PDB file of C-alpha atoms and ligand atoms in Angstrom:
ATOM      1  CA  MET A   1    -136.367-122.288  72.204  1.00 38.00           C
ATOM      2  CA  LYS A   2    -133.230-123.384  70.324  1.00 37.00           C
ATOM      3  CA  HIS A   3    -135.162-123.520  67.062  1.00 40.00           C
ATOM      4  CA  VAL A   4    -136.573-120.067  67.584  1.00 38.00           C
ATOM      5  CA  LEU A   5    -133.121-118.713  68.357  1.00 38.00           C
ATOM      6  CA  LEU A   6    -131.631-120.398  65.287  1.00 35.00           C
ATOM      7  CA  ALA A   7    -134.428-119.056  63.102  1.00 37.00           C
ATOM      8  CA  SER A   8    -133.791-115.557  64.431  1.00 39.00           C
ATOM      9  CA  LEU A   9    -130.077-115.841  63.749  1.00 35.00           C
ATOM     10  CA  LEU A  10    -130.720-117.050  60.200  1.00 34.00           C
ATOM     11  CA  LEU A  11    -133.185-114.201  59.703  1.00 35.00           C
ATOM     12  CA  LEU A  12    -130.601-111.746  61.009  1.00 36.00           C
ATOM     13  CA  ALA A  13    -127.959-113.196  58.659  1.00 35.00           C
ATOM     14  CA  ALA A  14    -130.353-112.934  55.723  1.00 35.00           C
ATOM     15  CA  CYS A  15    -131.106-109.313  56.594  1.00 36.00           C
ATOM     16  CA  ASN A  16    -127.432-108.464  56.807  1.00 38.00           C
ATOM     17  CA  ASN A  17    -126.818-110.004  53.391  1.00 37.00           C
ATOM     18  CA  ASN A  18    -129.723-108.301  51.662  1.00 37.00           C
ATOM     19  CA  ASP A  19    -129.752-105.122  53.681  1.00 36.00           C
ATOM     20  CA  ALA A  20    -133.476-105.795  53.929  1.00 38.00           C
ATOM     21  CA  LYS A  21    -135.793-104.850  56.753  1.00 37.00           C
ATOM     22  CA  ALA A  22    -136.785-107.688  59.050  1.00 39.00           C
ATOM     23  CA  PRO A  23    -140.480-108.496  58.926  1.00 40.00           C
ATOM     24  CA  GLU A  24    -142.423-107.895  62.132  1.00 39.00           C
ATOM     25  CA  GLN A  25    -142.362-110.992  64.276  1.00 42.00           C
ATOM     26  CA  ALA A  26    -145.428-111.990  66.207  1.00 42.00           C
ATOM     27  CA  ALA A  27    -144.875-111.957  69.961  1.00 42.00           C
ATOM     28  CA  SER A  28    -144.474-115.494  71.238  1.00 46.00           C
ATOM     29  CA  PRO A  29    -143.803-116.871  74.705  1.00 48.00           C
ATOM     30  CA  GLU A  30    -140.267-117.579  73.566  1.00 48.00           C
ATOM     31  CA  ALA A  31    -139.694-114.069  72.246  1.00 47.00           C
ATOM     32  CA  LYS A  32    -139.415-112.557  75.697  1.00 47.00           C
ATOM     33  CA  ASN A  33    -136.651-115.001  76.574  1.00 52.00           C
ATOM     34  CA  GLN A  34    -134.503-113.481  73.869  1.00 75.00           C
ATOM     35  CA  VAL A  35    -134.248-110.183  75.742  1.00 87.00           C
ATOM     36  CA  ALA A  36    -130.782-110.210  77.296  1.00 94.00           C
ATOM     37  CA  VAL A  37    -131.544-109.867  80.990  1.00 98.00           C
ATOM     38  CA  LYS A  38    -128.594-110.338  83.347  1.00 98.00           C
ATOM     39  CA  MET A  39    -128.798-111.074  87.072  1.00 98.00           C
ATOM     40  CA  TYR A  40    -125.818-110.086  89.227  1.00 98.00           C
ATOM     41  CA  ALA A  41    -125.797-111.620  92.721  1.00 98.00           C
ATOM     42  CA  LEU A  42    -124.327-109.253  95.327  1.00 98.00           C
ATOM     43  CA  GLU A  43    -123.363-110.051  98.914  1.00 98.00           C
ATOM     44  CA  CYS A  44    -124.986-107.359 101.057  1.00 98.00           C
ATOM     45  CA  GLY A  45    -124.002-108.706 104.468  1.00 98.00           C
ATOM     46  CA  LEU A  46    -123.794-111.811 106.629  1.00 98.00           C
ATOM     47  CA  ILE A  47    -126.282-112.708 109.341  1.00 98.00           C
ATOM     48  CA  ASP A  48    -125.772-115.196 112.137  1.00 98.00           C
ATOM     49  CA  MET A  49    -129.212-116.170 113.382  1.00 98.00           C
ATOM     50  CA  LEU A  50    -128.420-116.761 117.052  1.00 98.00           C
ATOM     51  CA  ASP A  51    -131.912-118.040 117.895  1.00 98.00           C
ATOM     52  CA  LEU A  52    -133.423-119.914 114.976  1.00 98.00           C
ATOM     53  CA  SER A  53    -136.522-120.725 117.040  1.00 98.00           C
ATOM     54  CA  LEU A  54    -137.850-117.301 115.967  1.00 98.00           C
ATOM     55  CA  PHE A  55    -138.236-118.690 112.474  1.00 98.00           C
ATOM     56  CA  ASP A  56    -141.042-121.090 113.333  1.00 98.00           C
ATOM     57  CA  LYS A  57    -143.926-120.284 115.619  1.00 97.00           C
ATOM     58  CA  GLY A  58    -144.510-124.042 115.916  1.00 96.00           C
ATOM     59  CA  GLY A  59    -141.074-124.612 117.472  1.00 97.00           C
ATOM     60  CA  ALA A  60    -139.447-126.604 114.646  1.00 98.00           C
ATOM     61  CA  TYR A  61    -136.093-124.866 115.117  1.00 98.00           C
ATOM     62  CA  ALA A  62    -135.896-124.738 118.917  1.00 97.00           C
ATOM     63  CA  GLY A  63    -132.351-124.585 120.274  1.00 98.00           C
ATOM     64  CA  ARG A  64    -130.751-124.048 116.870  1.00 98.00           C
ATOM     65  CA  THR A  65    -128.694-121.314 115.234  1.00 98.00           C
ATOM     66  CA  ASN A  66    -128.060-120.657 111.536  1.00 98.00           C
ATOM     67  CA  LYS A  67    -125.571-118.844 109.339  1.00 98.00           C
ATOM     68  CA  ALA A  68    -127.253-116.808 106.614  1.00 98.00           C
ATOM     69  CA  VAL A  69    -126.205-114.491 103.822  1.00 98.00           C
ATOM     70  CA  ASP A  70    -127.980-111.226 103.025  1.00 98.00           C
ATOM     71  CA  SER A  71    -128.135-111.088  99.245  1.00 98.00           C
ATOM     72  CA  CYS A  72    -129.051-108.263  96.849  1.00 98.00           C
ATOM     73  CA  TYR A  73    -129.466-108.420  93.096  1.00 99.00           C
ATOM     74  CA  LEU A  74    -128.755-106.065  90.228  1.00 98.00           C
ATOM     75  CA  ILE A  75    -130.968-106.913  87.277  1.00 98.00           C
ATOM     76  CA  ARG A  76    -129.726-105.424  84.012  1.00 98.00           C
ATOM     77  CA  HIS A  77    -132.269-105.192  81.188  1.00 98.00           C
ATOM     78  CA  PRO A  78    -131.672-103.439  77.853  1.00 98.00           C
ATOM     79  CA  LYS A  79    -134.200-100.807  78.992  1.00 98.00           C
ATOM     80  CA  GLY A  80    -132.613-100.195  82.406  1.00 98.00           C
ATOM     81  CA  ASP A  81    -131.423-101.511  85.744  1.00 98.00           C
ATOM     82  CA  LEU A  82    -133.397-102.763  88.737  1.00 99.00           C
ATOM     83  CA  LEU A  83    -131.814-103.076  92.177  1.00 99.00           C
ATOM     84  CA  TRP A  84    -133.675-105.762  94.137  1.00 99.00           C
ATOM     85  CA  ASP A  85    -133.126-105.429  97.910  1.00 99.00           C
ATOM     86  CA  THR A  86    -130.369-103.363  99.511  1.00 98.00           C
ATOM     87  CA  GLY A  87    -129.104-105.557 102.376  1.00 98.00           C
ATOM     88  CA  LEU A  88    -127.607-104.397 105.658  1.00 98.00           C
ATOM     89  CA  PRO A  89    -126.313-100.825 105.957  1.00 98.00           C
ATOM     90  CA  ASP A  90    -122.948-100.323 104.248  1.00 98.00           C
ATOM     91  CA  ALA A  91    -121.933 -98.344 107.365  1.00 97.00           C
ATOM     92  CA  LEU A  92    -121.553-101.685 109.215  1.00 98.00           C
ATOM     93  CA  ASN A  93    -118.510-102.308 107.025  1.00 98.00           C
ATOM     94  CA  ALA A  94    -116.546-100.053 109.390  1.00 98.00           C
ATOM     95  CA  MET A  95    -117.090-102.519 112.256  1.00 97.00           C
ATOM     96  CA  LYS A  96    -114.538-105.203 111.529  1.00 93.00           C
ATOM     97  CA  ASP A  97    -116.114-107.813 113.795  1.00 96.00           C
ATOM     98  CA  GLY A  98    -119.670-106.800 113.006  1.00 98.00           C
ATOM     99  CA  VAL A  99    -122.295-106.121 115.628  1.00 98.00           C
ATOM    100  CA  THR A 100    -124.709-108.201 117.691  1.00 98.00           C
ATOM    101  CA  ASN A 101    -128.239-106.845 117.527  1.00 94.00           C
ATOM    102  CA  GLY A 102    -130.743-108.884 119.564  1.00 95.00           C
ATOM    103  CA  PRO A 103    -130.935-112.404 118.118  1.00 97.00           C
ATOM    104  CA  PHE A 104    -128.674-111.538 115.171  1.00 98.00           C
ATOM    105  CA  HIS A 105    -124.960-111.025 114.616  1.00 98.00           C
ATOM    106  CA  LEU A 106    -124.545-108.780 111.575  1.00 98.00           C
ATOM    107  CA  SER A 107    -121.555-107.908 109.428  1.00 98.00           C
ATOM    108  CA  VAL A 108    -120.883-106.328 106.046  1.00 98.00           C
ATOM    109  CA  PRO A 109    -117.488-107.520 104.762  1.00 98.00           C
ATOM    110  CA  THR A 110    -118.112-105.895 101.355  1.00 98.00           C
ATOM    111  CA  THR A 111    -120.366-102.902 100.756  1.00 98.00           C
ATOM    112  CA  LEU A 112    -123.131-102.820  98.173  1.00 98.00           C
ATOM    113  CA  GLY A 113    -121.738 -99.483  96.989  1.00 98.00           C
ATOM    114  CA  SER A 114    -118.303-100.927  96.258  1.00 98.00           C
ATOM    115  CA  GLN A 115    -119.771-103.871  94.366  1.00 98.00           C
ATOM    116  CA  LEU A 116    -121.839-101.580  92.134  1.00 98.00           C
ATOM    117  CA  ASP A 117    -118.790 -99.367  91.671  1.00 98.00           C
ATOM    118  CA  ALA A 118    -116.748-102.376  90.529  1.00 98.00           C
ATOM    119  CA  LEU A 119    -119.446-103.039  87.925  1.00 98.00           C
ATOM    120  CA  GLY A 120    -119.236 -99.415  86.774  1.00 98.00           C
ATOM    121  CA  VAL A 121    -122.767 -98.685  88.013  1.00 98.00           C
ATOM    122  CA  ASN A 122    -123.469 -95.265  89.543  1.00 97.00           C
ATOM    123  CA  PRO A 123    -126.371 -95.416  92.068  1.00 96.00           C
ATOM    124  CA  ALA A 124    -127.868 -92.257  90.542  1.00 95.00           C
ATOM    125  CA  ASP A 125    -128.139 -94.053  87.185  1.00 96.00           C
ATOM    126  CA  ILE A 126    -130.128 -97.060  88.432  1.00 98.00           C
ATOM    127  CA  GLU A 127    -133.609 -96.692  86.946  1.00 98.00           C
ATOM    128  CA  TYR A 128    -135.563 -98.800  89.434  1.00 98.00           C
ATOM    129  CA  LEU A 129    -135.335 -99.843  93.078  1.00 99.00           C
ATOM    130  CA  SER A 130    -137.507-102.433  94.731  1.00 99.00           C
ATOM    131  CA  VAL A 131    -137.223-104.281  98.046  1.00 98.00           C
ATOM    132  CA  SER A 132    -138.846-107.606  98.846  1.00 98.00           C
ATOM    133  CA  HIS A 133    -140.067-106.054 102.094  1.00 98.00           C
ATOM    134  CA  SER A 134    -139.384-103.436 104.719  1.00 98.00           C
ATOM    135  CA  HIS A 135    -137.192-105.306 107.247  1.00 97.00           C
ATOM    136  CA  PHE A 136    -133.845-103.865 108.322  1.00 97.00           C
ATOM    137  CA  ASP A 137    -131.777-106.416 106.409  1.00 98.00           C
ATOM    138  CA  HIS A 138    -133.447-105.507 103.086  1.00 98.00           C
ATOM    139  CA  VAL A 139    -133.724-101.717 103.329  1.00 98.00           C
ATOM    140  CA  GLY A 140    -130.313-101.066 104.925  1.00 98.00           C
ATOM    141  CA  ASN A 141    -129.106 -98.876 102.040  1.00 98.00           C
ATOM    142  CA  ALA A 142    -132.426 -98.078 100.364  1.00 98.00           C
ATOM    143  CA  GLY A 143    -132.209 -94.331 100.998  1.00 98.00           C
ATOM    144  CA  ALA A 144    -129.022 -94.166  98.913  1.00 98.00           C
ATOM    145  CA  TYR A 145    -131.089 -95.175  95.869  1.00 98.00           C
ATOM    146  CA  ALA A 146    -133.819 -92.549  96.166  1.00 98.00           C
ATOM    147  CA  ALA A 147    -132.886 -91.191  92.716  1.00 98.00           C
ATOM    148  CA  SER A 148    -134.339 -94.412  91.271  1.00 98.00           C
ATOM    149  CA  THR A 149    -138.041 -94.974  90.726  1.00 98.00           C
ATOM    150  CA  PHE A 150    -139.233 -96.915  93.756  1.00 98.00           C
ATOM    151  CA  LEU A 151    -141.433 -99.887  92.815  1.00 99.00           C
ATOM    152  CA  VAL A 152    -143.474-101.094  95.777  1.00 98.00           C
ATOM    153  CA  SER A 153    -146.752-102.802  96.531  1.00 98.00           C
ATOM    154  CA  GLU A 154    -149.361-100.442  97.943  1.00 98.00           C
ATOM    155  CA  ALA A 155    -149.586-102.481 101.131  1.00 98.00           C
ATOM    156  CA  GLU A 156    -145.829-102.424 101.756  1.00 98.00           C
ATOM    157  CA  HIS A 157    -145.653 -98.696 101.054  1.00 98.00           C
ATOM    158  CA  THR A 158    -148.294 -98.130 103.741  1.00 98.00           C
ATOM    159  CA  HIS A 159    -146.343-100.442 106.082  1.00 98.00           C
ATOM    160  CA  LEU A 160    -143.036 -98.633 105.408  1.00 98.00           C
ATOM    161  CA  PHE A 161    -144.475 -95.237 106.284  1.00 98.00           C
ATOM    162  CA  ARG A 162    -146.876 -96.128 109.096  1.00 98.00           C
ATOM    163  CA  ASP A 163    -146.520 -94.276 112.394  1.00 98.00           C
ATOM    164  CA  ASP A 164    -144.831 -97.201 114.187  1.00 97.00           C
ATOM    165  CA  ALA A 165    -142.223 -97.534 111.433  1.00 98.00           C
ATOM    166  CA  ARG A 166    -141.320 -93.865 111.757  1.00 98.00           C
ATOM    167  CA  LYS A 167    -140.526 -94.445 115.443  1.00 97.00           C
ATOM    168  CA  ASP A 168    -137.945 -97.135 114.595  1.00 96.00           C
ATOM    169  CA  ALA A 169    -134.804 -95.030 114.980  1.00 96.00           C
ATOM    170  CA  GLN A 170    -132.575 -97.849 113.677  1.00 93.00           C
ATOM    171  CA  THR A 171    -134.400 -98.774 110.484  1.00 97.00           C
ATOM    172  CA  PHE A 172    -136.529 -95.817 109.366  1.00 98.00           C
ATOM    173  CA  PRO A 173    -133.589 -93.471 108.599  1.00 98.00           C
ATOM    174  CA  ALA A 174    -132.163 -96.128 106.254  1.00 98.00           C
ATOM    175  CA  TYR A 175    -135.061 -95.678 103.822  1.00 98.00           C
ATOM    176  CA  SER A 176    -136.865 -92.473 104.825  1.00 98.00           C
ATOM    177  CA  ALA A 177    -135.519 -90.705 101.693  1.00 98.00           C
ATOM    178  CA  LEU A 178    -137.762 -92.981  99.618  1.00 98.00           C
ATOM    179  CA  GLU A 179    -140.807 -91.089 100.830  1.00 98.00           C
ATOM    180  CA  THR A 180    -140.092 -88.351  98.281  1.00 98.00           C
ATOM    181  CA  ALA A 181    -138.680 -90.627  95.555  1.00 98.00           C
ATOM    182  CA  ARG A 182    -140.540 -91.120  92.293  1.00 98.00           C
ATOM    183  CA  THR A 183    -142.757 -94.063  93.253  1.00 98.00           C
ATOM    184  CA  VAL A 184    -144.896 -96.610  91.436  1.00 98.00           C
ATOM    185  CA  LYS A 185    -147.318 -98.429  93.747  1.00 98.00           C
ATOM    186  CA  PHE A 186    -149.049-101.582  92.582  1.00 98.00           C
ATOM    187  CA  LYS A 187    -151.384-104.344  93.688  1.00 98.00           C
ATOM    188  CA  GLY A 188    -150.868-108.003  92.753  1.00 98.00           C
ATOM    189  CA  GLU A 189    -147.899-107.828  90.409  1.00 98.00           C
ATOM    190  CA  TYR A 190    -145.838-105.382  88.384  1.00 98.00           C
ATOM    191  CA  ASP A 191    -144.162-106.034  85.041  1.00 98.00           C
ATOM    192  CA  VAL A 192    -141.096-103.773  85.354  1.00 98.00           C
ATOM    193  CA  PHE A 193    -140.069-103.470  81.696  1.00 98.00           C
ATOM    194  CA  GLY A 194    -143.416-104.344  80.087  1.00 98.00           C
ATOM    195  CA  ASP A 195    -142.171-107.497  78.374  1.00 97.00           C
ATOM    196  CA  GLY A 196    -142.674-110.164  81.050  1.00 98.00           C
ATOM    197  CA  THR A 197    -138.956-110.660  81.750  1.00 98.00           C
ATOM    198  CA  VAL A 198    -138.876-108.990  85.185  1.00 98.00           C
ATOM    199  CA  THR A 199    -142.003-109.191  87.363  1.00 98.00           C
ATOM    200  CA  ILE A 200    -142.503-108.247  91.006  1.00 99.00           C
ATOM    201  CA  ILE A 201    -145.173-110.439  92.610  1.00 99.00           C
ATOM    202  CA  GLU A 202    -147.000-109.704  95.850  1.00 98.00           C
ATOM    203  CA  THR A 203    -146.730-112.574  98.347  1.00 98.00           C
ATOM    204  CA  PRO A 204    -147.959-111.083 101.641  1.00 98.00           C
ATOM    205  CA  GLY A 205    -147.744-112.580 105.111  1.00 98.00           C
ATOM    206  CA  HIS A 206    -144.145-112.033 106.200  1.00 98.00           C
ATOM    207  CA  THR A 207    -145.095-108.356 105.963  1.00 98.00           C
ATOM    208  CA  PRO A 208    -148.379-106.917 104.597  1.00 98.00           C
ATOM    209  CA  GLY A 209    -146.975-106.245 101.125  1.00 98.00           C
ATOM    210  CA  HIS A 210    -144.026-108.656 100.857  1.00 98.00           C
ATOM    211  CA  THR A 211    -142.980-109.415  97.268  1.00 99.00           C
ATOM    212  CA  VAL A 212    -140.902-111.943  95.341  1.00 99.00           C
ATOM    213  CA  LEU A 213    -139.155-111.366  91.996  1.00 99.00           C
ATOM    214  CA  LYS A 214    -139.647-113.464  88.865  1.00 98.00           C
ATOM    215  CA  LEU A 215    -137.091-113.305  86.055  1.00 98.00           C
ATOM    216  CA  GLU A 216    -137.239-114.870  82.602  1.00 98.00           C
ATOM    217  CA  LEU A 217    -133.608-115.409  81.601  1.00 98.00           C
ATOM    218  CA  ALA A 218    -132.602-116.515  78.101  1.00 97.00           C
ATOM    219  CA  LYS A 219    -130.323-119.365  79.169  1.00 97.00           C
ATOM    220  CA  THR A 220    -131.462-120.196  82.710  1.00 98.00           C
ATOM    221  CA  GLY A 221    -135.216-119.924  82.181  1.00 98.00           C
ATOM    222  CA  THR A 222    -137.478-118.785  84.990  1.00 98.00           C
ATOM    223  CA  VAL A 223    -135.790-117.658  88.210  1.00 98.00           C
ATOM    224  CA  LEU A 224    -137.686-116.870  91.411  1.00 99.00           C
ATOM    225  CA  LEU A 225    -136.046-114.808  94.161  1.00 99.00           C
ATOM    226  CA  THR A 226    -137.938-115.580  97.365  1.00 98.00           C
ATOM    227  CA  GLY A 227    -137.397-112.461  99.426  1.00 98.00           C
ATOM    228  CA  ASP A 228    -138.174-113.763 102.926  1.00 98.00           C
ATOM    229  CA  LEU A 229    -141.109-115.973 101.985  1.00 98.00           C
ATOM    230  CA  TYR A 230    -138.604-118.635 103.077  1.00 98.00           C
ATOM    231  CA  HIS A 231    -135.372-118.140 105.025  1.00 98.00           C
ATOM    232  CA  LEU A 232    -134.231-121.778 104.841  1.00 98.00           C
ATOM    233  CA  HIS A 233    -134.670-124.748 102.508  1.00 98.00           C
ATOM    234  CA  GLU A 234    -136.162-126.536 105.463  1.00 98.00           C
ATOM    235  CA  ALA A 235    -138.790-123.794 105.728  1.00 98.00           C
ATOM    236  CA  ARG A 236    -139.928-124.502 102.182  1.00 98.00           C
ATOM    237  CA  GLU A 237    -140.260-128.218 102.938  1.00 98.00           C
ATOM    238  CA  LYS A 238    -141.970-127.777 106.303  1.00 98.00           C
ATOM    239  CA  ARG A 239    -143.926-124.558 105.537  1.00 98.00           C
ATOM    240  CA  THR A 240    -142.748-123.030 108.789  1.00 98.00           C
ATOM    241  CA  ILE A 241    -143.846-119.524 109.721  1.00 98.00           C
ATOM    242  CA  PRO A 242    -141.605-117.085 111.623  1.00 98.00           C
ATOM    243  CA  VAL A 243    -143.051-115.747 114.880  1.00 98.00           C
ATOM    244  CA  PHE A 244    -142.688-112.178 113.574  1.00 97.00           C
ATOM    245  CA  ASN A 245    -144.719-112.640 110.380  1.00 98.00           C
ATOM    246  CA  THR A 246    -147.644-110.226 110.190  1.00 98.00           C
ATOM    247  CA  ASP A 247    -150.185-112.839 109.004  1.00 98.00           C
ATOM    248  CA  ALA A 248    -149.727-116.627 109.220  1.00 98.00           C
ATOM    249  CA  GLU A 249    -152.724-117.600 107.037  1.00 98.00           C
ATOM    250  CA  GLU A 250    -151.724-115.097 104.389  1.00 98.00           C
ATOM    251  CA  THR A 251    -148.182-116.524 104.476  1.00 98.00           C
ATOM    252  CA  LEU A 252    -149.492-120.025 103.719  1.00 98.00           C
ATOM    253  CA  ARG A 253    -151.605-118.694 100.819  1.00 98.00           C
ATOM    254  CA  SER A 254    -148.517-116.904  99.469  1.00 98.00           C
ATOM    255  CA  MET A 255    -146.509-120.139  99.733  1.00 98.00           C
ATOM    256  CA  ASP A 256    -149.232-121.933  97.735  1.00 98.00           C
ATOM    257  CA  LYS A 257    -149.215-119.209  95.080  1.00 98.00           C
ATOM    258  CA  PHE A 258    -145.415-119.240  94.900  1.00 98.00           C
ATOM    259  CA  GLU A 259    -145.121-123.033  94.676  1.00 98.00           C
ATOM    260  CA  ALA A 260    -147.781-123.214  91.946  1.00 98.00           C
ATOM    261  CA  LEU A 261    -145.826-120.637  89.948  1.00 98.00           C
ATOM    262  CA  ALA A 262    -142.502-122.396  90.587  1.00 98.00           C
ATOM    263  CA  LYS A 263    -143.935-125.699  89.406  1.00 98.00           C
ATOM    264  CA  ALA A 264    -145.712-124.312  86.335  1.00 98.00           C
ATOM    265  CA  SER A 265    -142.594-122.472  85.165  1.00 98.00           C
ATOM    266  CA  ASN A 266    -140.084-125.117  86.298  1.00 98.00           C
ATOM    267  CA  ALA A 267    -138.332-122.248  88.051  1.00 98.00           C
ATOM    268  CA  LYS A 268    -134.908-122.092  89.599  1.00 98.00           C
ATOM    269  CA  VAL A 269    -135.799-120.966  93.133  1.00 98.00           C
ATOM    270  CA  ILE A 270    -133.233-118.885  95.023  1.00 98.00           C
ATOM    271  CA  ILE A 271    -133.804-118.545  98.769  1.00 98.00           C
ATOM    272  CA  GLN A 272    -132.164-115.189  99.297  1.00 98.00           C
ATOM    273  CA  HIS A 273    -130.813-115.867 102.796  1.00 98.00           C
ATOM    274  CA  SER A 274    -129.498-119.340 101.898  1.00 98.00           C
ATOM    275  CA  VAL A 275    -125.695-119.549 101.961  1.00 98.00           C
ATOM    276  CA  LYS A 276    -125.904-122.614  99.722  1.00 98.00           C
ATOM    277  CA  ASP A 277    -128.116-120.973  97.079  1.00 98.00           C
ATOM    278  CA  PHE A 278    -126.002-117.826  97.067  1.00 98.00           C
ATOM    279  CA  ALA A 279    -122.713-119.760  96.829  1.00 98.00           C
ATOM    280  CA  ALA A 280    -123.988-121.569  93.729  1.00 98.00           C
ATOM    281  CA  LEU A 281    -124.574-118.312  91.811  1.00 98.00           C
ATOM    282  CA  PRO A 282    -121.968-116.695  89.540  1.00 98.00           C
ATOM    283  CA  LYS A 283    -120.322-113.683  91.213  1.00 97.00           C
ATOM    284  CA  PRO A 284    -119.630-110.300  89.580  1.00 98.00           C
ATOM    285  CA  PRO A 285    -118.374-109.584  87.021  1.00 97.00           C
ATOM    286  CA  LEU A 286    -120.063-112.874  86.084  1.00 98.00           C
ATOM    287  CA  TYR A 287    -123.858-113.061  86.024  1.00 98.00           C
ATOM    288  CA  LEU A 288    -126.774-115.395  85.506  1.00 98.00           C
ATOM    289  CA  GLU A 289    -128.395-114.991  82.090  1.00 98.00           C
TER     290      GLU A 289
HETATM  291 ZN1   ZN B 301    -134.388-110.972 105.548  1.00 89.43          ZN
END
């Protein structure tokens, strides 16, 4: 990688000196890593899991609670922006002490909107929106990004707009505007910018069309954002399956697929709800590259 970069810089210097046109370079696995993709980690809410037992149908977490973060990501590529997940509704920001909703205590100390604003990003200018899946803590602001092209697996799109989902008066209104958004549906995986740097990968089981995001960053290398394939580091070690997953066997197959990819690419894995993983990331205006 370093040699390729050095060679490119020398080539660039030579071109500047001679005012000559650079020869076409053959695409190489390294070439894609030279695209300057930036990952901004945004805090889109805090979640106290008041009954962690829900996160393993086998009872591994009985009697425990857990503090989680709800993270969102702005991926900036030379060809456009992708917003990955939208967190809890920004409207919760008005409730200073947050709100308890069933087994969760939810709060939004800082809105997604204000964080994008601080980066100078207008929601209407974000080219692409994708969510790892359709749960309330990932689609909380999705409707505000309906001007973007919505990238979604076919199975999750069906799940989002099924009859039962429409009856969910708390969650459906948060994303219902996406029904008329420009939409690209896919099966398997989707290469967002066509150069292998940003790829959405279907990993079903938590929901029928759950997805994870794979990034190829120039300095960091491969990064995998888990969505809710795992909620805890312990879940990755123990392969625990939440009681509310739609398909347990499918979840295990998705874990196998994900771990094979993580190993083959020596990926930096970010568990999106992990306070520890989130705390270790640079915060805006800084970014991972
Ligand atoms: Zn979640």
